[in-house]
Amino acid sequence: MDCPDIIDFEASGFGADSYPIEVGYSLASGERFCVLIRPHESWSYWDFRAEGIHGISRSLLQTKGADVRDVCRELNARLKGRTLYSDAWVVDKIWCNRLYEAAGMWPSFRLSAIENVQSECQYFIWDEVRQSLLQESRQRRHRASADAEFIQQVYRQTYRQCRPIN
């Protein structure tokens, strides 16, 4: 079983006014990509609690972040025609839309919920496996491409546990 291609976004906060500050993905092929996003001029909301989780400061985004149009062009070139899955589709879809709206562009890829490729068994054990793997890994870095790769690990583990024994 191939692992699905995963995308993840980090954001300026948790509420309706939040916007994407980093996007990353991990493909089934092993390719990983991550980029910081310089806030668009129309984006101002900032939540220091979110900054504490992902460790990305607003000043870092201003100096190291890429322009929204450049981010969208890069993603479109790399992901054209693919479907990428998210374990937080409800918010990731909003942040993806916000990114592309700010750039005045459309994504060349589809974004879908991880539940669309999970079996029922995987769905029911997902949170337990995720927690177990988090404790084992002691992963401290909460960043987009690392999170995307971690979601793939959870997917693989749940798939193995749910696979019928012949």
PDB file of C-alpha atoms in Angstrom:
ATOM      1  CA  MET A   1       0.000   0.000   0.000  1.00  0.00           C
ATOM      2  CA  ASP A   2       1.377   3.368  -1.005  1.00  0.00           C
ATOM      3  CA  CYS A   3       1.180   6.072   1.578  1.00  0.00           C
ATOM      4  CA  PRO A   4      -0.836   9.123   0.507  1.00  0.00           C
ATOM      5  CA  ASP A   5       0.783  12.461  -0.295  1.00  0.00           C
ATOM      6  CA  ILE A   6       0.316  14.720   2.744  1.00  0.00           C
ATOM      7  CA  ILE A   7       0.210  18.514   3.067  1.00  0.00           C
ATOM      8  CA  ASP A   8       0.237  20.571   6.241  1.00  0.00           C
ATOM      9  CA  PHE A   9      -0.057  24.255   7.073  1.00  0.00           C
ATOM     10  CA  GLU A  10       1.127  26.231  10.086  1.00  0.00           C
ATOM     11  CA  ALA A  11      -0.839  29.391  10.789  1.00  0.00           C
ATOM     12  CA  SER A  12      -0.737  32.712  12.594  1.00  0.00           C
ATOM     13  CA  GLY A  13      -3.368  31.551  15.051  1.00  0.00           C
ATOM     14  CA  PHE A  14      -6.364  29.337  15.606  1.00  0.00           C
ATOM     15  CA  GLY A  15      -9.297  31.631  14.842  1.00  0.00           C
ATOM     16  CA  ALA A  16     -11.171  32.854  11.813  1.00  0.00           C
ATOM     17  CA  ASP A  17      -8.710  35.691  11.144  1.00  0.00           C
ATOM     18  CA  SER A  18      -5.663  33.405  11.031  1.00  0.00           C
ATOM     19  CA  TYR A  19      -3.662  32.865   7.864  1.00  0.00           C
ATOM     20  CA  PRO A  20      -0.966  30.468   6.620  1.00  0.00           C
ATOM     21  CA  ILE A  21       2.620  31.165   7.631  1.00  0.00           C
ATOM     22  CA  GLU A  22       4.215  27.916   6.458  1.00  0.00           C
ATOM     23  CA  VAL A  23       3.248  25.112   4.117  1.00  0.00           C
ATOM     24  CA  GLY A  24       4.953  21.791   3.728  1.00  0.00           C
ATOM     25  CA  TYR A  25       4.336  18.424   2.226  1.00  0.00           C
ATOM     26  CA  SER A  26       5.647  14.900   2.214  1.00  0.00           C
ATOM     27  CA  LEU A  27       5.020  12.782  -0.874  1.00  0.00           C
ATOM     28  CA  ALA A  28       4.760   9.000  -1.039  1.00  0.00           C
ATOM     29  CA  SER A  29       7.991   9.087  -3.081  1.00  0.00           C
ATOM     30  CA  GLY A  30       9.834  10.526  -0.072  1.00  0.00           C
ATOM     31  CA  GLU A  31      10.090  14.053  -1.480  1.00  0.00           C
ATOM     32  CA  ARG A  32       9.627  16.726   1.170  1.00  0.00           C
ATOM     33  CA  PHE A  33       9.179  20.461   0.759  1.00  0.00           C
ATOM     34  CA  CYS A  34       8.607  23.308   3.187  1.00  0.00           C
ATOM     35  CA  VAL A  35       8.471  27.085   2.822  1.00  0.00           C
ATOM     36  CA  LEU A  36       7.792  30.012   5.144  1.00  0.00           C
ATOM     37  CA  ILE A  37       5.189  32.485   3.900  1.00  0.00           C
ATOM     38  CA  ARG A  38       5.639  36.245   4.329  1.00  0.00           C
ATOM     39  CA  PRO A  39       2.256  37.601   5.480  1.00  0.00           C
ATOM     40  CA  HIS A  40       0.244  39.290   2.737  1.00  0.00           C
ATOM     41  CA  GLU A  41      -0.365  43.005   3.345  1.00  0.00           C
ATOM     42  CA  SER A  42      -4.035  42.284   4.166  1.00  0.00           C
ATOM     43  CA  TRP A  43      -3.134  39.758   6.901  1.00  0.00           C
ATOM     44  CA  SER A  44      -2.567  41.201  10.368  1.00  0.00           C
ATOM     45  CA  TYR A  45      -3.853  38.757  13.000  1.00  0.00           C
ATOM     46  CA  TRP A  46      -1.165  37.204  15.216  1.00  0.00           C
ATOM     47  CA  ASP A  47      -1.571  34.834  18.155  1.00  0.00           C
ATOM     48  CA  PHE A  48       1.482  34.424  20.375  1.00  0.00           C
ATOM     49  CA  ARG A  49       0.107  31.088  21.646  1.00  0.00           C
ATOM     50  CA  ALA A  50       0.360  29.714  18.089  1.00  0.00           C
ATOM     51  CA  GLU A  51       3.880  31.151  17.816  1.00  0.00           C
ATOM     52  CA  GLY A  52       4.761  29.266  20.983  1.00  0.00           C
ATOM     53  CA  ILE A  53       3.649  26.004  19.365  1.00  0.00           C
ATOM     54  CA  HIS A  54       5.315  26.303  15.958  1.00  0.00           C
ATOM     55  CA  GLY A  55       8.200  28.549  16.975  1.00  0.00           C
ATOM     56  CA  ILE A  56       7.876  30.831  13.958  1.00  0.00           C
ATOM     57  CA  SER A  57       8.002  34.547  14.769  1.00  0.00           C
ATOM     58  CA  ARG A  58       6.409  37.294  12.727  1.00  0.00           C
ATOM     59  CA  SER A  59       9.836  38.906  12.283  1.00  0.00           C
ATOM     60  CA  LEU A  60      11.243  35.634  10.895  1.00  0.00           C
ATOM     61  CA  LEU A  61       8.416  35.566   8.336  1.00  0.00           C
ATOM     62  CA  GLN A  62       9.153  39.165   7.316  1.00  0.00           C
ATOM     63  CA  THR A  63      12.832  38.411   6.701  1.00  0.00           C
ATOM     64  CA  LYS A  64      12.801  34.766   5.518  1.00  0.00           C
ATOM     65  CA  GLY A  65       9.267  34.221   4.252  1.00  0.00           C
ATOM     66  CA  ALA A  66       8.486  33.960   0.541  1.00  0.00           C
ATOM     67  CA  ASP A  67       5.895  36.132  -1.205  1.00  0.00           C
ATOM     68  CA  VAL A  68       2.451  34.489  -1.449  1.00  0.00           C
ATOM     69  CA  ARG A  69       2.600  34.504  -5.266  1.00  0.00           C
ATOM     70  CA  ASP A  70       5.982  32.789  -5.278  1.00  0.00           C
ATOM     71  CA  VAL A  71       4.736  30.164  -2.809  1.00  0.00           C
ATOM     72  CA  CYS A  72       1.669  29.449  -4.958  1.00  0.00           C
ATOM     73  CA  ARG A  73       3.731  29.239  -8.156  1.00  0.00           C
ATOM     74  CA  GLU A  74       6.149  26.809  -6.485  1.00  0.00           C
ATOM     75  CA  LEU A  75       3.377  24.619  -5.096  1.00  0.00           C
ATOM     76  CA  ASN A  76       1.563  24.598  -8.434  1.00  0.00           C
ATOM     77  CA  ALA A  77       4.713  23.567 -10.294  1.00  0.00           C
ATOM     78  CA  ARG A  78       5.574  20.813  -7.807  1.00  0.00           C
ATOM     79  CA  LEU A  79       2.082  19.441  -7.148  1.00  0.00           C
ATOM     80  CA  LYS A  80       0.216  19.818 -10.443  1.00  0.00           C
ATOM     81  CA  GLY A  81      -2.545  17.233 -10.814  1.00  0.00           C
ATOM     82  CA  ARG A  82      -1.914  15.568  -7.438  1.00  0.00           C
ATOM     83  CA  THR A  83      -4.319  15.057  -4.572  1.00  0.00           C
ATOM     84  CA  LEU A  84      -2.783  15.844  -1.201  1.00  0.00           C
ATOM     85  CA  TYR A  85      -4.373  14.799   2.051  1.00  0.00           C
ATOM     86  CA  SER A  86      -4.625  16.576   5.380  1.00  0.00           C
ATOM     87  CA  ASP A  87      -5.474  15.319   8.848  1.00  0.00           C
ATOM     88  CA  ALA A  88      -6.924  18.775   9.606  1.00  0.00           C
ATOM     89  CA  TRP A  89      -8.712  19.375   6.318  1.00  0.00           C
ATOM     90  CA  VAL A  90     -11.242  21.820   7.769  1.00  0.00           C
ATOM     91  CA  VAL A  91      -8.580  24.396   8.684  1.00  0.00           C
ATOM     92  CA  ASP A  92      -5.929  23.466   6.101  1.00  0.00           C
ATOM     93  CA  LYS A  93      -8.457  23.988   3.295  1.00  0.00           C
ATOM     94  CA  ILE A  94      -9.272  27.457   4.643  1.00  0.00           C
ATOM     95  CA  TRP A  95      -5.576  28.365   4.886  1.00  0.00           C
ATOM     96  CA  CYS A  96      -4.870  27.011   1.404  1.00  0.00           C
ATOM     97  CA  ASN A  97      -7.767  29.046   0.021  1.00  0.00           C
ATOM     98  CA  ARG A  98      -6.594  32.156   1.891  1.00  0.00           C
ATOM     99  CA  LEU A  99      -3.076  31.736   0.446  1.00  0.00           C
ATOM    100  CA  TYR A 100      -4.284  31.360  -3.132  1.00  0.00           C
ATOM    101  CA  GLU A 101      -6.845  34.156  -2.812  1.00  0.00           C
ATOM    102  CA  ALA A 102      -4.116  36.543  -1.635  1.00  0.00           C
ATOM    103  CA  ALA A 103      -1.994  35.540  -4.630  1.00  0.00           C
ATOM    104  CA  GLY A 104      -4.919  35.867  -7.067  1.00  0.00           C
ATOM    105  CA  MET A 105      -4.304  32.290  -8.227  1.00  0.00           C
ATOM    106  CA  TRP A 106      -5.883  28.813  -8.197  1.00  0.00           C
ATOM    107  CA  PRO A 107      -4.150  25.670  -6.919  1.00  0.00           C
ATOM    108  CA  SER A 108      -3.123  23.109  -9.542  1.00  0.00           C
ATOM    109  CA  PHE A 109      -3.678  20.313  -7.014  1.00  0.00           C
ATOM    110  CA  ARG A 110      -6.539  19.048  -4.883  1.00  0.00           C
ATOM    111  CA  LEU A 111      -6.684  19.064  -1.111  1.00  0.00           C
ATOM    112  CA  SER A 112      -8.695  16.321   0.560  1.00  0.00           C
ATOM    113  CA  ALA A 113      -9.303  14.934   4.040  1.00  0.00           C
ATOM    114  CA  ILE A 114      -7.179  11.968   5.139  1.00  0.00           C
ATOM    115  CA  GLU A 115     -10.440  10.261   6.128  1.00  0.00           C
ATOM    116  CA  ASN A 116     -11.167   9.861   2.410  1.00  0.00           C
ATOM    117  CA  VAL A 117      -8.363   7.281   2.080  1.00  0.00           C
ATOM    118  CA  GLN A 118      -8.591   5.650   5.512  1.00  0.00           C
ATOM    119  CA  SER A 119     -10.398   2.418   6.185  1.00  0.00           C
ATOM    120  CA  GLU A 120     -12.973   2.421   8.961  1.00  0.00           C
ATOM    121  CA  CYS A 121     -10.503   0.538  11.136  1.00  0.00           C
ATOM    122  CA  GLN A 122      -7.799   3.165  10.533  1.00  0.00           C
ATOM    123  CA  TYR A 123     -10.245   5.919  11.384  1.00  0.00           C
ATOM    124  CA  PHE A 124     -11.115   4.365  14.754  1.00  0.00           C
ATOM    125  CA  ILE A 125      -7.515   3.740  15.877  1.00  0.00           C
ATOM    126  CA  TRP A 126      -5.979   6.926  14.389  1.00  0.00           C
ATOM    127  CA  ASP A 127      -5.855   9.043  17.557  1.00  0.00           C
ATOM    128  CA  GLU A 128      -4.491   6.226  19.713  1.00  0.00           C
ATOM    129  CA  VAL A 129      -1.740   5.404  17.198  1.00  0.00           C
ATOM    130  CA  ARG A 130      -0.927   9.090  16.755  1.00  0.00           C
ATOM    131  CA  GLN A 131      -0.521   9.576  20.513  1.00  0.00           C
ATOM    132  CA  SER A 132       1.636   6.463  20.803  1.00  0.00           C
ATOM    133  CA  LEU A 133       3.927   7.556  17.961  1.00  0.00           C
ATOM    134  CA  LEU A 134       4.174  11.075  19.401  1.00  0.00           C
ATOM    135  CA  GLN A 135       5.330   9.669  22.741  1.00  0.00           C
ATOM    136  CA  GLU A 136       7.835   7.356  21.044  1.00  0.00           C
ATOM    137  CA  SER A 137       9.289  10.042  18.804  1.00  0.00           C
ATOM    138  CA  ARG A 138       9.368  12.844  21.370  1.00  0.00           C
ATOM    139  CA  GLN A 139       9.081  15.088  18.331  1.00  0.00           C
ATOM    140  CA  ARG A 140       9.496  18.679  19.416  1.00  0.00           C
ATOM    141  CA  ARG A 141       9.518  20.497  16.094  1.00  0.00           C
ATOM    142  CA  HIS A 142       5.979  21.440  15.095  1.00  0.00           C
ATOM    143  CA  ARG A 143       6.617  22.464  11.509  1.00  0.00           C
ATOM    144  CA  ALA A 144       4.739  21.791   8.286  1.00  0.00           C
ATOM    145  CA  SER A 145       6.909  19.241   6.428  1.00  0.00           C
ATOM    146  CA  ALA A 146       7.839  17.407   9.651  1.00  0.00           C
ATOM    147  CA  ASP A 147       4.152  17.220  10.557  1.00  0.00           C
ATOM    148  CA  ALA A 148       3.273  15.982   7.062  1.00  0.00           C
ATOM    149  CA  GLU A 149       5.858  13.209   7.334  1.00  0.00           C
ATOM    150  CA  PHE A 150       4.564  12.316  10.808  1.00  0.00           C
ATOM    151  CA  ILE A 151       0.998  12.030   9.445  1.00  0.00           C
ATOM    152  CA  GLN A 152       2.348   9.558   6.883  1.00  0.00           C
ATOM    153  CA  GLN A 153       3.914   7.527   9.701  1.00  0.00           C
ATOM    154  CA  VAL A 154       0.565   7.411  11.498  1.00  0.00           C
ATOM    155  CA  TYR A 155      -1.132   6.375   8.260  1.00  0.00           C
ATOM    156  CA  ARG A 156       1.375   3.547   7.683  1.00  0.00           C
ATOM    157  CA  GLN A 157       1.074   2.281  11.248  1.00  0.00           C
ATOM    158  CA  THR A 158      -2.735   2.301  11.221  1.00  0.00           C
ATOM    159  CA  TYR A 159      -2.693   0.572   7.840  1.00  0.00           C
ATOM    160  CA  ARG A 160      -0.406  -2.188   9.173  1.00  0.00           C
ATOM    161  CA  GLN A 161      -2.562  -2.668  12.259  1.00  0.00           C
ATOM    162  CA  CYS A 162      -5.755  -2.875  10.211  1.00  0.00           C
ATOM    163  CA  ARG A 163      -4.453  -5.121   7.448  1.00  0.00           C
ATOM    164  CA  PRO A 164      -6.228  -8.491   7.378  1.00  0.00           C
ATOM    165  CA  ILE A 165      -4.035 -11.455   8.339  1.00  0.00           C
ATOM    166  CA  ASN A 166      -4.094 -14.201   5.703  1.00  0.00           C
TER     167      ASN A 166
END
